[in-house]
PDB file of C-alpha atoms and ligand atoms in Angstrom:
ATOM      1  CA  MET A 114      -1.714   5.085   1.077  1.00 97.00           C
ATOM      2  CA  ASN A 115      -4.045   5.296   3.856  1.00 98.00           C
ATOM      3  CA  ILE A 116      -2.711   5.997   7.125  1.00 98.00           C
ATOM      4  CA  VAL A 117      -4.357   6.103  10.270  1.00 98.00           C
ATOM      5  CA  LYS A 118      -2.867   7.325  13.712  1.00 98.00           C
ATOM      6  CA  PHE A 119      -3.308   6.339  17.162  1.00 98.00           C
ATOM      7  CA  VAL A 120      -2.084   8.052  20.059  1.00 98.00           C
ATOM      8  CA  PHE A 121      -1.419   4.818  22.849  1.00 97.00           C
ATOM      9  CA  ASN A 122       0.484   4.430  26.202  1.00 94.00           C
ATOM     10  CA  PRO A 123       1.556   6.881  29.169  1.00 92.00           C
ATOM     11  CA  LEU A 124       3.791   8.831  26.875  1.00 94.00           C
ATOM     12  CA  GLN A 125       1.569   9.615  24.439  1.00 97.00           C
ATOM     13  CA  GLU A 126       3.320   7.926  21.843  1.00 98.00           C
ATOM     14  CA  ASN A 127       1.983   7.651  17.819  1.00 98.00           C
ATOM     15  CA  THR A 128       1.164   4.333  16.301  1.00 98.00           C
ATOM     16  CA  PHE A 129       0.398   4.453  12.606  1.00 99.00           C
ATOM     17  CA  VAL A 130      -1.580   1.776  10.526  1.00 99.00           C
ATOM     18  CA  VAL A 131      -0.464   1.975   7.100  1.00 98.00           C
ATOM     19  CA  TRP A 132      -1.894   0.022   4.462  1.00 98.00           C
ATOM     20  CA  ASP A 133      -3.146   0.294   0.723  1.00 98.00           C
ATOM     21  CA  GLU A 134      -5.837  -0.951  -2.217  1.00 98.00           C
ATOM     22  CA  SER A 135      -4.077  -4.562  -1.368  1.00 98.00           C
ATOM     23  CA  LEU A 136      -5.617  -4.145   1.920  1.00 98.00           C
ATOM     24  CA  GLU A 137      -1.733  -5.449   3.456  1.00 98.00           C
ATOM     25  CA  CYS A 138      -1.343  -3.364   6.588  1.00 98.00           C
ATOM     26  CA  ILE A 139       1.633  -2.449   8.042  1.00 98.00           C
ATOM     27  CA  ILE A 140       1.700  -0.584  11.882  1.00 98.00           C
ATOM     28  CA  ILE A 141       4.584   1.770  12.412  1.00 99.00           C
ATOM     29  CA  ASP A 142       5.839   2.090  15.769  1.00 98.00           C
ATOM     30  CA  ALA A 143       3.540  -0.099  17.793  1.00 98.00           C
ATOM     31  CA  GLY A 144       3.180   1.301  21.089  1.00 97.00           C
ATOM     32  CA  ASN A 145      -0.101  -0.420  22.137  1.00 96.00           C
ATOM     33  CA  ALA A 146       0.746  -1.412  25.951  1.00 93.00           C
ATOM     34  CA  SER A 147      -2.152  -2.538  27.886  1.00 93.00           C
ATOM     35  CA  ALA A 148      -5.461  -4.629  26.931  1.00 94.00           C
ATOM     36  CA  GLU A 149      -7.993  -1.818  25.860  1.00 96.00           C
ATOM     37  CA  GLU A 150      -5.184  -0.498  23.645  1.00 97.00           C
ATOM     38  CA  HIS A 151      -4.542  -4.230  22.443  1.00 97.00           C
ATOM     39  CA  ASP A 152      -7.990  -4.428  21.800  1.00 98.00           C
ATOM     40  CA  ARG A 153      -8.709  -0.917  19.983  1.00 98.00           C
ATOM     41  CA  LEU A 154      -6.407  -1.277  17.478  1.00 98.00           C
ATOM     42  CA  ALA A 155      -6.977  -5.383  16.801  1.00 98.00           C
ATOM     43  CA  ALA A 156     -10.936  -3.689  16.411  1.00 98.00           C
ATOM     44  CA  PHE A 157      -9.493  -1.687  13.712  1.00 98.00           C
ATOM     45  CA  ILE A 158      -7.856  -3.285  11.399  1.00 98.00           C
ATOM     46  CA  ALA A 159     -10.505  -6.290  11.588  1.00 98.00           C
ATOM     47  CA  GLU A 160     -13.213  -3.059  11.051  1.00 98.00           C
ATOM     48  CA  GLN A 161     -11.119  -2.353   7.774  1.00 98.00           C
ATOM     49  CA  LYS A 162     -10.611  -5.817   6.542  1.00 98.00           C
ATOM     50  CA  LEU A 163      -6.617  -5.177   6.697  1.00 98.00           C
ATOM     51  CA  LYS A 164      -4.468  -8.206   6.949  1.00 98.00           C
ATOM     52  CA  PRO A 165      -1.102  -6.925   9.283  1.00 98.00           C
ATOM     53  CA  VAL A 166       2.284  -7.965   7.603  1.00 98.00           C
ATOM     54  CA  MET A 167       5.133  -6.303   9.524  1.00 98.00           C
ATOM     55  CA  ALA A 168       6.012  -4.016  12.189  1.00 98.00           C
ATOM     56  CA  VAL A 169       8.655  -1.576  11.357  1.00 98.00           C
ATOM     57  CA  ASN A 170       9.986   0.325  14.002  1.00 98.00           C
ATOM     58  CA  THR A 171      11.417   3.649  13.406  1.00 98.00           C
ATOM     59  CA  HIS A 172      13.703   3.214  16.776  1.00 98.00           C
ATOM     60  CA  GLY A 173      13.653   1.318  19.358  1.00 97.00           C
ATOM     61  CA  HIS A 174      12.877   3.021  22.243  1.00 96.00           C
ATOM     62  CA  PHE A 175      10.426   1.401  24.954  1.00 94.00           C
ATOM     63  CA  ASP A 176       7.080   3.462  23.979  1.00 95.00           C
ATOM     64  CA  HIS A 177       7.482   2.952  20.633  1.00 97.00           C
ATOM     65  CA  ILE A 178       7.700  -0.703  20.722  1.00 96.00           C
ATOM     66  CA  LEU A 179       5.508  -2.356  23.153  1.00 94.00           C
ATOM     67  CA  GLY A 180       3.175  -3.239  21.003  1.00 96.00           C
ATOM     68  CA  VAL A 181       4.817  -5.481  18.585  1.00 97.00           C
ATOM     69  CA  LYS A 182       4.808  -9.118  20.748  1.00 97.00           C
ATOM     70  CA  PHE A 183       1.018  -8.282  20.693  1.00 97.00           C
ATOM     71  CA  LEU A 184       1.132  -7.688  16.886  1.00 98.00           C
ATOM     72  CA  LYS A 185       3.312 -11.142  16.267  1.00 98.00           C
ATOM     73  CA  ASP A 186       1.084 -12.866  18.367  1.00 97.00           C
ATOM     74  CA  LYS A 187      -2.332 -12.080  16.690  1.00 98.00           C
ATOM     75  CA  TYR A 188      -0.863 -11.950  13.415  1.00 98.00           C
ATOM     76  CA  GLY A 189       2.628 -13.174  12.552  1.00 98.00           C
ATOM     77  CA  VAL A 190       3.952 -10.143  11.662  1.00 98.00           C
ATOM     78  CA  LYS A 191       7.873  -9.620  10.781  1.00 98.00           C
ATOM     79  CA  PHE A 192       9.393  -7.329  13.532  1.00 98.00           C
ATOM     80  CA  ALA A 193      11.615  -4.626  11.892  1.00 98.00           C
ATOM     81  CA  LEU A 194      14.027  -2.512  13.429  1.00 98.00           C
ATOM     82  CA  SER A 195      17.667  -1.719  13.308  1.00 98.00           C
ATOM     83  CA  ALA A 196      19.781  -3.833  14.765  1.00 98.00           C
ATOM     84  CA  LYS A 197      21.466  -0.911  16.068  1.00 98.00           C
ATOM     85  CA  ASP A 198      18.614  -0.199  18.317  1.00 97.00           C
ATOM     86  CA  ASP A 199      18.504  -3.806  19.926  1.00 97.00           C
ATOM     87  CA  TYR A 200      20.082  -2.930  23.194  1.00 95.00           C
ATOM     88  CA  LEU A 201      17.024  -0.621  23.857  1.00 95.00           C
ATOM     89  CA  ARG A 202      14.324  -3.366  22.563  1.00 94.00           C
ATOM     90  CA  THR A 203      16.038  -6.047  25.342  1.00 91.00           C
ATOM     91  CA  THR A 204      15.248  -3.511  28.341  1.00 89.00           C
ATOM     92  CA  ALA A 205      12.491  -2.023  26.820  1.00 90.00           C
ATOM     93  CA  THR A 206      10.241  -3.392  29.590  1.00 87.00           C
ATOM     94  CA  GLU A 207      12.559  -2.604  32.070  1.00 86.00           C
ATOM     95  CA  SER A 208      12.370   0.985  30.881  1.00 87.00           C
ATOM     96  CA  PHE A 209       8.711   1.187  31.035  1.00 86.00           C
ATOM     97  CA  SER A 210       8.636   0.067  34.453  1.00 85.00           C
ATOM     98  CA  MET A 211      10.223   3.187  35.564  1.00 83.00           C
ATOM     99  CA  PHE A 212       8.160   5.355  33.537  1.00 80.00           C
ATOM    100  CA  CYS A 213       4.861   3.852  34.317  1.00 79.00           C
ATOM    101  CA  SER A 214       2.877   1.724  36.469  1.00 78.00           C
ATOM    102  CA  GLY A 215       1.553  -1.907  35.254  1.00 75.00           C
ATOM    103  CA  LYS A 216       3.468  -4.836  33.665  1.00 75.00           C
ATOM    104  CA  VAL A 217       3.970  -5.392  29.733  1.00 78.00           C
ATOM    105  CA  GLU A 218       5.728  -8.296  28.128  1.00 82.00           C
ATOM    106  CA  SER A 219       8.980  -8.869  26.632  1.00 88.00           C
ATOM    107  CA  VAL A 220       9.413  -7.863  23.068  1.00 94.00           C
ATOM    108  CA  PRO A 221      10.246 -10.214  20.390  1.00 96.00           C
ATOM    109  CA  GLU A 222      13.937 -10.570  18.605  1.00 97.00           C
ATOM    110  CA  ILE A 223      14.404  -8.660  15.497  1.00 98.00           C
ATOM    111  CA  ASP A 224      13.111 -10.414  12.214  1.00 98.00           C
ATOM    112  CA  ILE A 225      14.291  -7.679   9.669  1.00 98.00           C
ATOM    113  CA  ASP A 226      17.882  -5.743  10.440  1.00 98.00           C
ATOM    114  CA  LEU A 227      17.218  -2.568   9.129  1.00 98.00           C
ATOM    115  CA  GLU A 228      20.644  -1.640   8.494  1.00 98.00           C
ATOM    116  CA  THR A 229      20.766  -3.884   5.394  1.00 98.00           C
ATOM    117  CA  ILE A 230      17.761  -3.168   3.490  1.00 98.00           C
ATOM    118  CA  ASP A 231      16.772   0.324   1.700  1.00 98.00           C
ATOM    119  CA  SER A 232      13.232   0.189   1.550  1.00 98.00           C
ATOM    120  CA  ILE A 233      10.484  -1.967   2.734  1.00 98.00           C
ATOM    121  CA  HIS A 234       7.300  -3.278   1.038  1.00 98.00           C
ATOM    122  CA  PHE A 235       3.523  -3.882   1.915  1.00 98.00           C
ATOM    123  CA  GLY A 236       1.315  -4.760  -0.826  1.00 98.00           C
ATOM    124  CA  ASN A 237       2.257  -2.220  -3.796  1.00 98.00           C
ATOM    125  CA  THR A 238       4.203   0.344  -1.924  1.00 98.00           C
ATOM    126  CA  GLU A 239       7.399   0.702  -1.354  1.00 98.00           C
ATOM    127  CA  LEU A 240       8.512   2.786   2.227  1.00 98.00           C
ATOM    128  CA  LYS A 241      12.232   3.975   1.275  1.00 98.00           C
ATOM    129  CA  ILE A 242      13.885   4.234   4.782  1.00 98.00           C
ATOM    130  CA  ILE A 243      15.945   7.196   5.256  1.00 98.00           C
ATOM    131  CA  ARG A 244      18.794   7.013   7.902  1.00 98.00           C
ATOM    132  CA  THR A 245      18.868   9.431  10.511  1.00 98.00           C
ATOM    133  CA  PRO A 246      20.998   8.494  13.439  1.00 98.00           C
ATOM    134  CA  GLY A 247      20.898  10.919  16.487  1.00 98.00           C
ATOM    135  CA  HIS A 248      18.459  10.360  18.683  1.00 98.00           C
ATOM    136  CA  THR A 249      18.948   6.859  18.770  1.00 98.00           C
ATOM    137  CA  PRO A 250      21.879   4.989  16.804  1.00 98.00           C
ATOM    138  CA  GLY A 251      19.601   3.180  14.740  1.00 98.00           C
ATOM    139  CA  GLY A 252      17.047   5.212  13.865  1.00 98.00           C
ATOM    140  CA  VAL A 253      15.400   5.399  10.388  1.00 98.00           C
ATOM    141  CA  CYS A 254      12.393   7.466   8.716  1.00 98.00           C
ATOM    142  CA  LEU A 255      10.338   6.113   6.137  1.00 98.00           C
ATOM    143  CA  LEU A 256       9.557   7.874   3.534  1.00 98.00           C
ATOM    144  CA  HIS A 257       6.519   6.970   0.684  1.00 98.00           C
ATOM    145  CA  GLN A 258       7.984   8.848  -2.700  1.00 98.00           C
ATOM    146  CA  GLN A 259       5.009   8.823  -4.964  1.00 97.00           C
ATOM    147  CA  SER A 260       2.461  10.774  -2.110  1.00 98.00           C
ATOM    148  CA  GLN A 261       5.446  13.045  -0.634  1.00 98.00           C
ATOM    149  CA  GLN A 262       4.511  11.363   3.030  1.00 98.00           C
ATOM    150  CA  MET A 263       7.090  10.719   6.071  1.00 98.00           C
ATOM    151  CA  PHE A 264       6.945   9.005   9.158  1.00 99.00           C
ATOM    152  CA  THR A 265       9.840  10.718  11.502  1.00 98.00           C
ATOM    153  CA  GLY A 266       9.845   9.461  14.762  1.00 98.00           C
ATOM    154  CA  ASP A 267      11.440  11.134  17.436  1.00 98.00           C
ATOM    155  CA  THR A 268      14.125  12.946  15.075  1.00 98.00           C
ATOM    156  CA  LEU A 269      11.488  15.827  13.903  1.00 98.00           C
ATOM    157  CA  PHE A 270       8.746  17.060  16.015  1.00 98.00           C
ATOM    158  CA  ARG A 271       6.341  19.807  14.967  1.00 98.00           C
ATOM    159  CA  GLU A 272       8.541  22.722  15.316  1.00 98.00           C
ATOM    160  CA  SER A 273      10.853  20.448  17.747  1.00 98.00           C
ATOM    161  CA  ILE A 274      13.612  17.631  17.892  1.00 98.00           C
ATOM    162  CA  GLY A 275      14.333  14.195  19.418  1.00 97.00           C
ATOM    163  CA  ARG A 276      15.995  14.369  22.691  1.00 97.00           C
ATOM    164  CA  SER A 277      19.835  13.526  22.412  1.00 96.00           C
ATOM    165  CA  ASP A 278      20.251  13.411  26.384  1.00 95.00           C
ATOM    166  CA  LEU A 279      19.310   9.873  26.571  1.00 93.00           C
ATOM    167  CA  PRO A 280      21.714   6.707  26.326  1.00 91.00           C
ATOM    168  CA  GLY A 281      23.100   6.343  22.230  1.00 94.00           C
ATOM    169  CA  GLY A 282      21.983   9.864  21.723  1.00 97.00           C
ATOM    170  CA  ASP A 283      24.098  12.531  19.869  1.00 97.00           C
ATOM    171  CA  TYR A 284      23.201  16.386  19.222  1.00 96.00           C
ATOM    172  CA  SER A 285      25.683  16.307  16.593  1.00 96.00           C
ATOM    173  CA  THR A 286      24.687  13.315  14.987  1.00 98.00           C
ATOM    174  CA  LEU A 287      20.988  13.823  15.009  1.00 98.00           C
ATOM    175  CA  MET A 288      21.425  17.746  13.731  1.00 97.00           C
ATOM    176  CA  HIS A 289      23.776  16.213  11.111  1.00 97.00           C
ATOM    177  CA  SER A 290      20.931  13.636  10.410  1.00 98.00           C
ATOM    178  CA  ILE A 291      17.828  16.350   9.913  1.00 98.00           C
ATOM    179  CA  LEU A 292      19.701  18.857   7.744  1.00 97.00           C
ATOM    180  CA  GLU A 293      21.752  16.474   5.565  1.00 98.00           C
ATOM    181  CA  ASN A 294      19.008  13.802   5.573  1.00 98.00           C
ATOM    182  CA  LEU A 295      16.112  15.099   5.737  1.00 98.00           C
ATOM    183  CA  ILE A 296      15.295  18.940   4.589  1.00 98.00           C
ATOM    184  CA  PRO A 297      16.652  18.323   1.655  1.00 98.00           C
ATOM    185  CA  LEU A 298      13.645  15.895   0.928  1.00 98.00           C
ATOM    186  CA  GLY A 299      11.977  19.088   0.328  1.00 98.00           C
ATOM    187  CA  ASP A 300       9.164  21.807   1.348  1.00 98.00           C
ATOM    188  CA  GLU A 301       6.212  19.716   0.298  1.00 98.00           C
ATOM    189  CA  ILE A 302       6.684  16.385   2.149  1.00 98.00           C
ATOM    190  CA  THR A 303       4.541  16.003   5.174  1.00 98.00           C
ATOM    191  CA  ILE A 304       5.479  14.517   8.270  1.00 98.00           C
ATOM    192  CA  TYR A 305       4.109  12.064  11.119  1.00 98.00           C
ATOM    193  CA  PRO A 306       6.018  12.408  14.142  1.00 98.00           C
ATOM    194  CA  GLY A 307       6.079   9.585  16.575  1.00 98.00           C
ATOM    195  CA  HIS A 308       4.734  12.402  18.779  1.00 98.00           C
ATOM    196  CA  SER A 309       2.594  15.256  19.265  1.00 98.00           C
ATOM    197  CA  GLU A 310       0.885  16.420  15.624  1.00 98.00           C
ATOM    198  CA  LYS A 311       1.754  16.256  11.476  1.00 98.00           C
ATOM    199  CA  SER A 312       3.616  19.018   9.829  1.00 98.00           C
ATOM    200  CA  THR A 313       5.516  19.256   6.316  1.00 98.00           C
ATOM    201  CA  ILE A 314       9.395  20.135   6.037  1.00 98.00           C
ATOM    202  CA  GLY A 315       8.404  23.317   4.555  1.00 98.00           C
ATOM    203  CA  HIS A 316       7.346  24.416   7.783  1.00 98.00           C
ATOM    204  CA  GLU A 317       9.897  23.188   9.788  1.00 98.00           C
ATOM    205  CA  SER A 318      12.411  25.112   8.073  1.00 97.00           C
ATOM    206  CA  LEU A 319      11.415  28.198   8.824  1.00 97.00           C
ATOM    207  CA  TYR A 320       9.209  27.477  12.493  1.00 98.00           C
ATOM    208  CA  ASN A 321      11.705  24.762  13.979  1.00 98.00           C
ATOM    209  CA  PRO A 322      13.427  26.622  16.168  1.00 97.00           C
ATOM    210  CA  PHE A 323      16.283  23.843  16.590  1.00 97.00           C
ATOM    211  CA  VAL A 324      16.107  23.700  12.609  1.00 97.00           C
ATOM    212  CA  VAL A 325      16.306  27.410  12.009  1.00 97.00           C
ATOM    213  CA  GLU A 326      19.177  28.491  14.398  1.00 95.00           C
ATOM    214  CA  ALA A 327      21.210  25.153  13.051  1.00 95.00           C
ATOM    215  CA  ILE A 328      19.939  26.567   9.023  1.00 93.00           C
ATOM    216  CA  ASN A 329      21.398  30.613   9.898  1.00 93.00           C
ATOM    217  CA  GLY A 330      24.796  29.042  11.766  1.00 91.00           C
ATOM    218  CA  GLU A 331      23.994  30.478  15.383  1.00 93.00           C
ATOM    219  CA  ILE A 332      24.904  26.956  17.461  1.00 90.00           C
ATOM    220  CA  ARG A 333      27.726  24.995  16.444  1.00 89.00           C
ATOM    221  CA  PHE A 334      27.176  21.204  15.993  1.00 89.00           C
TER     222      PHE A 334
HETATM  223 ZN1   ZN B 112      12.150   7.897  21.238  1.00 96.66          ZN
END
């Protein structure tokens, strides 16, 4: 499985292009939000001769979702997101204008509700859906079991965790998701978060202050 990261929009969001030997690809958290960013993404896809089949989202926050319309218009991809985050999809352009200047188009409707399936498929590859609510109600992580790689969105970052104070967020739910659904997957797993650099579950178990204080029982959640 091949993974290439782009950093898009003023919130420095990580967008991942993921493909296998079939050259079918998915775009995880398409945050491309300007003509220049659309062009950069499309040029890469053309260069690598990839065939985009799906835009998949770990959650519905605007900085992760604004590129979906471009991908749908250009490639006819299906759009996969939890319906529990649909309230974020419909307000994404408003939210963008509160944080950033410029105008963006509205986000298309969901084609595939991630709440109704356990894995997504493209080419010869399967990604398992791990439900991790807390940053948003419909948040998920996407695990490739064979290569032990996982996309964690804004649930788990390198040495940090996602915010739980935004509408729909909940700290207790977020910590339960991380400690019960992610940490037990094993130290060897490489994580690709929605912002900043990659890490491993092993590193986070030892050095992520939010995880460590929870594991040590220093906080109630
Ligand atoms: Zn987010």
